[in-house]
Amino acid sequence: MLLRKRITSSITHFPTWCFFARMTHFFNLKQPIFDNGYLLNTANVADIEANINHRKGIGDIHLVHSINERLTKGTNLSEEERNVLSSQLLEEMGKIPNRTHPDVLSYGSDPRIVQRYNEHRKQDDRKYFQFGDICKKMNLYRMENLGNFTGHRSYYLTHELAELEHALINYTVDVLQKRQFQLITVPDLLPGRIIESCGMSVHGVRNQVYKLAGDEREPLCLSGTSEMALAGYFAGRVLQAERLPLKLMAVSRCYRAETSALQEEKGIYRVHQFTKVEMFAVCSPNQSSAVLEEFRDIEVGLFDELGLHFLLLDMPPCELGAPAYRKYDIEAWMPGRAMYGELSSCSDCSDYQSRRLGIRIGTGHNASESDFAHTVNGTACAIPRMLIALLENFQNEDYTVSVPAPLVSYMNGKQFIRRRKELPELKLTKRLLQEDIL
């Protein structure tokens, strides 16, 4: 069944036109509301500074207090000077990372292995081709000679490999719908402030965000993950407590400006654009820990059913970035590369994003605006990494790839992906003469 048909039939409660209207309405976001009682309390400076150092953060809590002191004691400040200092204070407070779950503070710089799955399936008994090599032998993909018209780290998936991409998407969407996730279509273009409110910088020479030409102060950007658009959907809203948690999923293209020159991350392991199925939840503060565990268990179930060998990791503070309070990663064994590669992650961001986006919780008809919601996100399926894991683990010595049982029905009953006899049309003649086709 085509993915387009699935999506069209599943978004009746969140029509696309409403989404775009809402994003336009909230383009001019209100100022973030930080936890001043915690951040501006001098008794917390040492703990906040230690947290910044643990997380390799860029925030400066001493500068925050210095600016605040000038504001509170500067009785002779002009209105303009006060406005400038207030803006600087908000900017510096925004750089302070989220707090860290106490359980992970003792991990140092290494993650804790929570559990190993399907160890008996760890393939290392013979030579396994890397993803790019097996795909070339099977004539299923193209990544070379594309720089002149699609740029570095671009790729084409063809024939059964393209079918496998959509099979993975539909398999994941079906599992999430059974877990009461609402499917929603999101825009790829977002205001820079939405992206920054979710914890990713859009400024500076080196960042992961593609910015469109325009106002540098309020840039319009390509979304790096649908988590940002889903968070932005709730910006400025007061949600009824009895409706929480709200669990959403989205299938979208993700755009990342930064790639890697590392040999183990070559090919489609780290690319500029890819498709991903994202999970996102808005919940009350006392629900976010349980929702994170639910997201983690869903990811484990998805990959376990496919028969992959993988590790579940509880990540240390230095790997949490700015927004996460706690994060789990899943790394799958990739025998062609002879390494474990990150397949997925899920994060409890507590009130980091909601304070910056103004997502609040109310009760009854007279909604109180005193509590900020918590947000949780998780990657249910990142296509390039999933394709690498599947083709490296399930390749056979006759240059076929076995299709995992849960995906067979989404592949029109195909149990194997076989080598294509014909050559891809887009390959250059010069390369065809040089290629040794097995």
Coordinates of C-alpha atoms in Angstrom, one line a residue:
M1 CA 0.0 0.0 0.0
L2 CA 1.3 3.4 -0.9
L3 CA 2.5 5.6 2.0
R4 CA 0.6 8.6 0.5
K5 CA -2.7 6.7 0.8
R6 CA -1.9 5.8 4.5
I7 CA -1.1 9.4 5.4
T8 CA -4.1 10.9 3.6
S9 CA -6.5 8.6 5.5
S10 CA -4.9 9.2 8.9
I11 CA -4.8 12.9 9.5
T12 CA -8.4 13.8 9.7
H13 CA -7.9 15.3 13.2
F14 CA -4.9 17.5 12.2
P15 CA -5.6 18.8 8.6
T16 CA -2.5 20.1 6.9
W17 CA -4.0 23.5 6.2
C18 CA -4.5 24.0 9.9
F19 CA -0.9 23.2 10.5
F20 CA 0.4 25.8 8.1
A21 CA -2.1 28.4 9.4
R22 CA -0.9 27.7 13.0
M23 CA 2.8 28.0 12.0
T24 CA 2.1 31.3 10.3
H25 CA 0.1 32.6 13.3
F26 CA 2.9 31.8 15.8
F27 CA 5.8 33.0 13.6
N28 CA 6.3 35.9 16.0
L29 CA 6.9 33.9 19.2
K30 CA 6.7 35.5 22.6
Q31 CA 9.8 35.8 24.7
P32 CA 10.8 32.5 26.5
I33 CA 10.0 32.3 30.1
F34 CA 13.0 30.7 32.0
D35 CA 13.0 29.3 35.5
N36 CA 14.3 32.5 37.1
G37 CA 13.8 31.1 40.6
Y38 CA 16.4 28.4 39.8
L39 CA 18.8 30.2 37.4
L40 CA 19.0 33.5 39.2
N41 CA 19.4 32.0 42.7
T42 CA 23.1 32.5 43.7
A43 CA 22.9 29.3 45.8
N44 CA 22.5 27.3 42.5
V45 CA 25.5 28.8 40.6
A46 CA 27.9 26.0 41.5
D47 CA 25.5 23.2 40.5
I48 CA 24.6 24.9 37.3
E49 CA 28.2 25.5 36.4
A50 CA 29.0 21.8 37.1
N51 CA 26.1 20.8 34.9
I52 CA 27.4 23.0 32.1
N53 CA 30.8 21.4 32.4
H54 CA 29.4 17.8 32.5
R55 CA 27.4 18.5 29.3
K56 CA 30.1 20.3 27.4
G57 CA 27.8 23.3 27.3
I58 CA 28.5 26.8 26.1
G59 CA 26.4 28.6 28.7
D60 CA 28.0 31.0 31.3
I61 CA 26.0 31.2 34.5
H62 CA 28.4 33.8 36.0
L63 CA 27.6 36.1 33.0
V64 CA 23.9 35.5 33.6
H65 CA 24.2 36.7 37.2
S66 CA 26.4 39.6 36.2
I67 CA 23.9 40.9 33.8
N68 CA 21.0 40.3 36.2
E69 CA 22.9 42.2 38.9
R70 CA 23.4 45.2 36.6
L71 CA 19.6 45.2 35.9
T72 CA 18.5 44.9 39.5
K73 CA 20.9 47.4 40.9
G74 CA 21.1 49.8 38.0
T75 CA 18.6 52.4 39.2
N76 CA 20.0 55.0 36.9
L77 CA 19.7 52.9 33.7
S78 CA 17.9 54.5 30.8
E79 CA 15.0 52.6 29.2
E80 CA 17.2 51.8 26.2
E81 CA 20.0 50.5 28.4
R82 CA 17.5 48.4 30.4
N83 CA 16.0 46.9 27.2
V84 CA 19.5 46.0 25.9
L85 CA 20.5 44.3 29.2
S86 CA 17.1 42.5 29.4
S87 CA 17.7 41.1 25.8
Q88 CA 21.2 40.1 26.8
L89 CA 20.0 38.3 29.9
L90 CA 17.4 36.3 27.9
E91 CA 20.0 35.4 25.3
E92 CA 22.5 34.2 27.9
M93 CA 19.9 32.3 29.9
G94 CA 18.8 30.6 26.7
K95 CA 22.3 29.1 26.4
I96 CA 22.2 27.3 29.7
P97 CA 21.5 23.6 29.1
N98 CA 18.7 21.6 30.7
R99 CA 19.2 20.0 34.0
T100 CA 20.5 16.4 34.1
H101 CA 18.8 13.3 35.5
P102 CA 20.6 12.4 38.7
D103 CA 21.0 8.7 37.7
V104 CA 23.4 9.5 34.8
L105 CA 25.7 12.0 36.6
S106 CA 28.0 9.1 37.7
Y107 CA 28.4 7.7 34.2
G108 CA 31.5 9.9 33.3
S109 CA 31.9 10.1 29.6
D110 CA 30.7 6.6 28.7
P111 CA 27.2 5.4 28.3
R112 CA 25.8 2.6 30.4
I113 CA 24.7 -0.5 28.5
V114 CA 21.2 -1.2 29.7
Q115 CA 20.7 -4.4 27.7
R116 CA 22.0 -6.3 24.7
Y117 CA 19.5 -7.8 22.2
N118 CA 19.8 -10.7 19.8
E119 CA 23.4 -11.4 20.5
H120 CA 23.1 -14.7 18.7
R121 CA 22.5 -12.8 15.6
K122 CA 25.8 -10.8 15.6
Q123 CA 27.2 -11.6 12.2
D124 CA 31.0 -11.9 12.0
D125 CA 31.5 -15.5 10.7
R126 CA 32.5 -14.4 7.2
K127 CA 33.1 -11.4 5.0
Y128 CA 30.2 -9.0 4.9
F129 CA 30.1 -6.2 2.4
Q130 CA 29.5 -2.6 3.5
F131 CA 26.1 -1.2 2.4
G132 CA 27.5 0.8 -0.5
D133 CA 29.5 -2.2 -1.9
I134 CA 26.6 -4.7 -1.7
C135 CA 24.2 -2.2 -3.3
K136 CA 26.6 -1.6 -6.2
K137 CA 26.9 -5.3 -6.8
M138 CA 23.1 -5.6 -6.7
N139 CA 22.6 -2.4 -8.8
L140 CA 20.2 -0.9 -6.3
Y141 CA 21.6 2.5 -5.6
R142 CA 23.8 5.4 -6.8
M143 CA 25.8 7.9 -4.8
E144 CA 28.7 8.7 -7.2
N145 CA 29.0 11.4 -9.8
L146 CA 26.1 13.4 -8.4
G147 CA 28.1 16.5 -7.3
N148 CA 27.4 18.5 -10.4
F149 CA 23.6 18.6 -9.9
T150 CA 22.6 17.3 -6.4
G151 CA 25.7 18.0 -4.3
H152 CA 27.9 16.1 -1.9
R153 CA 26.4 13.1 0.1
S154 CA 23.4 12.8 -2.2
Y155 CA 22.0 9.4 -3.2
Y156 CA 19.4 7.6 -5.3
L157 CA 17.7 4.5 -4.0
T158 CA 16.3 2.4 -6.9
H159 CA 14.1 -0.7 -7.4
E160 CA 13.8 -3.0 -4.4
L161 CA 15.9 -0.7 -2.2
A162 CA 13.4 2.1 -2.7
E163 CA 10.6 -0.4 -2.0
L164 CA 12.4 -1.4 1.2
E165 CA 12.4 2.3 2.3
H166 CA 8.7 2.6 2.0
A167 CA 8.2 -0.9 3.6
L168 CA 10.1 0.3 6.7
I169 CA 8.0 3.5 6.9
N170 CA 4.7 1.7 6.6
Y171 CA 5.8 -1.0 9.1
T172 CA 6.7 1.7 11.6
V173 CA 3.6 3.8 11.0
D174 CA 1.4 0.7 11.5
V175 CA 3.1 -0.2 14.8
L176 CA 2.8 3.4 16.1
Q177 CA -0.9 3.7 15.1
K178 CA -1.6 0.6 17.2
R179 CA 0.0 2.5 20.1
Q180 CA -2.4 5.4 19.6
F181 CA 0.0 7.8 17.9
Q182 CA -1.7 10.4 15.7
L183 CA -0.1 10.7 12.3
I184 CA 0.4 14.3 11.1
T185 CA 2.0 15.9 8.1
V186 CA 4.5 18.7 8.9
P187 CA 6.2 21.5 6.8
D188 CA 9.9 21.3 6.0
L189 CA 10.4 25.1 6.3
L190 CA 10.4 26.6 9.8
P191 CA 11.3 29.9 11.4
G192 CA 14.8 29.9 12.9
R193 CA 13.4 30.6 16.4
I194 CA 11.3 27.4 16.4
I195 CA 14.5 25.4 15.6
E196 CA 16.5 27.3 18.3
S197 CA 13.7 26.8 20.8
C198 CA 14.1 23.1 20.3
G199 CA 17.8 23.2 21.1
M200 CA 19.6 23.5 17.7
S201 CA 21.5 26.6 16.8
V202 CA 20.9 28.3 13.5
H203 CA 23.7 30.9 13.8
G204 CA 27.4 30.7 13.5
V205 CA 29.7 29.4 10.7
R206 CA 29.4 25.7 11.7
N207 CA 26.0 24.3 12.4
Q208 CA 23.6 21.6 11.1
V209 CA 20.9 24.0 9.8
Y210 CA 20.3 25.0 6.2
K211 CA 19.1 28.6 6.1
L212 CA 17.2 30.2 3.2
A213 CA 18.3 33.7 2.0
G214 CA 16.5 36.4 3.9
D215 CA 16.6 38.2 7.3
E216 CA 19.5 36.8 9.3
R217 CA 17.8 37.8 12.5
E218 CA 14.7 35.8 11.7
P219 CA 15.8 33.2 9.1
L220 CA 13.6 30.6 7.5
C221 CA 15.3 27.2 7.7
L222 CA 15.0 23.6 6.5
S223 CA 13.9 21.4 9.4
G224 CA 16.5 19.0 10.6
T225 CA 13.8 16.7 12.2
S226 CA 10.0 16.8 12.4
E227 CA 10.4 17.1 16.2
M228 CA 10.8 20.8 15.6
A229 CA 7.7 21.2 13.6
L230 CA 5.7 19.1 16.0
A231 CA 6.9 21.2 19.0
G232 CA 6.1 24.3 17.0
Y233 CA 2.6 23.1 16.4
F234 CA 1.9 23.6 20.2
A235 CA 3.7 26.9 20.5
G236 CA 1.8 29.4 22.6
R237 CA -1.0 27.0 23.6
V238 CA -2.5 26.1 26.9
L239 CA -3.3 22.3 26.9
Q240 CA -5.9 20.7 29.1
A241 CA -4.2 18.4 31.6
E242 CA -6.8 15.6 31.1
R243 CA -5.9 15.4 27.4
L244 CA -2.2 14.6 28.2
P245 CA -0.1 12.9 27.1
L246 CA -0.6 13.8 23.4
K247 CA 1.4 11.4 21.2
L248 CA 2.1 12.3 17.6
M249 CA 4.2 10.9 14.8
A250 CA 5.4 12.3 11.5
V251 CA 7.0 11.0 8.4
S252 CA 9.3 13.8 6.9
R253 CA 12.4 14.6 5.1
C254 CA 15.2 15.8 7.4
Y255 CA 18.0 18.2 6.3
R256 CA 21.4 18.4 7.9
A257 CA 24.2 20.8 6.6
E258 CA 27.0 19.0 8.4
T259 CA 28.3 15.6 7.3
S260 CA 31.4 13.6 8.3
A261 CA 34.8 12.7 6.8
L262 CA 35.2 9.7 9.0
Q263 CA 35.7 6.5 7.1
E264 CA 33.2 4.6 9.3
E265 CA 30.5 7.2 8.5
K266 CA 30.9 7.1 4.7
G267 CA 28.1 6.4 2.2
I268 CA 24.6 7.1 3.4
Y269 CA 25.5 6.8 7.1
R270 CA 25.6 10.6 7.5
V271 CA 24.0 12.5 4.7
H272 CA 22.4 15.9 4.0
Q273 CA 18.8 14.7 3.6
F274 CA 16.9 11.6 4.6
T275 CA 13.5 10.3 5.6
K276 CA 12.6 9.7 9.2
V277 CA 9.6 8.6 11.2
E278 CA 9.6 10.6 14.4
M279 CA 7.7 10.2 17.7
F280 CA 6.8 13.2 19.7
A281 CA 4.7 13.7 22.9
V282 CA 3.5 16.6 25.0
C283 CA 2.8 15.6 28.6
S284 CA 2.6 16.8 32.2
P285 CA 5.8 16.9 34.3
N286 CA 4.8 13.8 36.2
Q287 CA 4.3 11.8 32.9
S288 CA 7.5 12.5 31.0
S289 CA 9.6 9.8 32.6
A290 CA 7.0 7.1 31.8
V291 CA 6.5 8.5 28.3
L292 CA 10.3 8.3 27.7
E293 CA 10.3 4.6 28.8
E294 CA 7.4 4.0 26.5
F295 CA 9.2 5.5 23.5
R296 CA 12.3 3.5 24.4
D297 CA 10.3 0.2 24.6
I298 CA 8.6 1.0 21.2
E299 CA 12.0 1.5 19.5
V300 CA 13.4 -1.7 21.1
G301 CA 10.3 -3.6 19.9
L302 CA 10.6 -2.3 16.4
F303 CA 14.2 -3.3 16.0
D304 CA 13.9 -6.6 17.9
E305 CA 11.1 -7.8 15.6
L306 CA 13.3 -7.2 12.6
G307 CA 15.9 -9.5 14.2
L308 CA 18.8 -7.0 14.5
H309 CA 21.5 -7.3 17.1
F310 CA 21.7 -4.0 19.0
L311 CA 22.6 -2.3 22.3
L312 CA 20.3 -0.1 24.4
L313 CA 22.4 2.7 26.0
D314 CA 21.7 5.2 28.7
M315 CA 23.6 8.2 27.6
P316 CA 26.1 10.2 29.8
P317 CA 25.7 13.9 30.4
C318 CA 28.3 14.9 27.8
E319 CA 26.1 13.2 25.1
L320 CA 22.8 14.9 26.0
G321 CA 23.2 18.2 24.1
A322 CA 21.4 21.2 25.4
P323 CA 17.7 20.1 25.6
A324 CA 17.7 16.5 26.9
Y325 CA 17.2 15.7 30.6
R326 CA 17.8 12.1 29.9
K327 CA 18.4 10.2 26.6
Y328 CA 18.6 6.6 25.4
D329 CA 20.5 5.6 22.3
I330 CA 20.2 2.3 20.3
E331 CA 23.3 1.1 18.4
A332 CA 22.9 -1.7 15.9
W333 CA 25.7 -4.1 14.8
M334 CA 26.8 -3.4 11.3
P335 CA 29.0 -6.3 10.2
G336 CA 30.1 -4.7 6.9
R337 CA 31.6 -1.9 8.9
A338 CA 32.5 -4.2 11.8
M339 CA 31.1 -1.6 14.2
Y340 CA 28.0 -0.6 16.2
G341 CA 26.3 2.4 14.6
E342 CA 23.6 4.6 16.1
L343 CA 20.2 3.6 14.9
S344 CA 17.9 5.6 17.1
S345 CA 17.5 7.7 20.2
C346 CA 14.8 9.1 22.5
S347 CA 14.9 12.0 24.8
D348 CA 13.0 13.5 27.7
C349 CA 13.5 17.3 27.3
S350 CA 11.4 18.1 30.4
D351 CA 10.4 21.8 30.1
Y352 CA 13.4 23.0 28.1
Q353 CA 11.4 23.3 24.8
S354 CA 8.0 24.3 26.3
R355 CA 9.5 27.3 28.2
R356 CA 11.0 28.6 25.0
L357 CA 7.8 27.9 23.0
G358 CA 5.2 28.8 25.6
I359 CA 3.5 25.4 25.8
R360 CA 1.6 25.3 29.1
I361 CA -0.8 23.1 31.0
G362 CA -4.2 24.2 32.3
T363 CA -7.0 22.4 34.1
G364 CA -10.8 22.9 33.7
H365 CA -12.4 25.9 31.9
N366 CA -10.3 28.5 33.8
A367 CA -7.0 27.3 32.6
S368 CA -4.1 28.2 34.8
E369 CA -0.9 29.2 33.0
S370 CA 1.4 28.3 35.9
D371 CA 2.8 25.0 34.7
F372 CA 4.9 24.3 31.6
A373 CA 4.4 21.0 29.7
H374 CA 7.1 18.5 29.2
T375 CA 8.1 17.2 25.7
V376 CA 9.5 13.8 24.7
N377 CA 10.9 12.8 21.3
G378 CA 12.2 9.6 19.7
T379 CA 13.3 8.3 16.3
A380 CA 11.2 5.4 15.3
C381 CA 12.9 4.8 12.0
A382 CA 15.7 6.8 10.3
I383 CA 15.9 5.3 6.8
P384 CA 19.6 5.4 5.9
R385 CA 20.8 3.8 9.1
M386 CA 18.0 1.2 9.0
L387 CA 18.9 0.3 5.4
I388 CA 22.6 -0.1 6.3
A389 CA 21.7 -2.3 9.3
L390 CA 19.4 -4.5 7.2
L391 CA 21.5 -5.0 4.1
E392 CA 24.7 -5.6 6.1
N393 CA 23.2 -8.1 8.5
F394 CA 20.9 -10.0 6.1
Q395 CA 23.0 -10.3 3.0
N396 CA 23.7 -13.8 1.7
E397 CA 26.7 -15.2 -0.1
D398 CA 24.8 -15.4 -3.4
Y399 CA 24.4 -11.5 -3.4
T400 CA 20.8 -11.6 -2.3
V401 CA 19.4 -10.0 0.9
S402 CA 16.8 -11.7 3.0
V403 CA 13.8 -9.5 3.9
P404 CA 12.9 -9.7 7.6
A405 CA 9.6 -11.4 8.1
P406 CA 7.7 -8.3 9.4
L407 CA 8.5 -6.5 6.2
V408 CA 7.6 -9.2 3.7
S409 CA 3.9 -8.1 3.5
Y410 CA 5.0 -4.5 2.9
M411 CA 7.3 -5.7 0.0
N412 CA 4.5 -7.4 -1.9
G413 CA 5.5 -10.8 -0.6
K414 CA 9.1 -10.6 -1.6
Q415 CA 11.3 -12.7 0.7
F416 CA 14.6 -11.8 -1.0
I417 CA 16.1 -8.7 -2.6
R418 CA 18.0 -10.0 -5.7
R419 CA 20.7 -8.5 -7.9
R420 CA 19.4 -6.5 -10.8
K421 CA 20.7 -7.8 -14.1
E422 CA 20.3 -4.5 -15.9
L423 CA 22.6 -1.6 -15.2
P424 CA 21.1 1.6 -13.7
E425 CA 20.3 4.1 -16.4
L426 CA 22.0 7.0 -14.6
K427 CA 25.4 5.5 -14.5
L428 CA 28.1 7.0 -16.8
T429 CA 29.3 5.0 -19.8
K430 CA 32.9 5.5 -18.7
R431 CA 32.2 3.9 -15.3
L432 CA 30.3 1.0 -16.9
L433 CA 33.4 0.0 -18.9
Q434 CA 35.5 0.0 -15.7
E435 CA 33.1 -1.8 -13.4
D436 CA 33.5 -5.5 -12.7
I437 CA 29.9 -6.7 -12.5
L438 CA 29.6 -10.0 -10.7

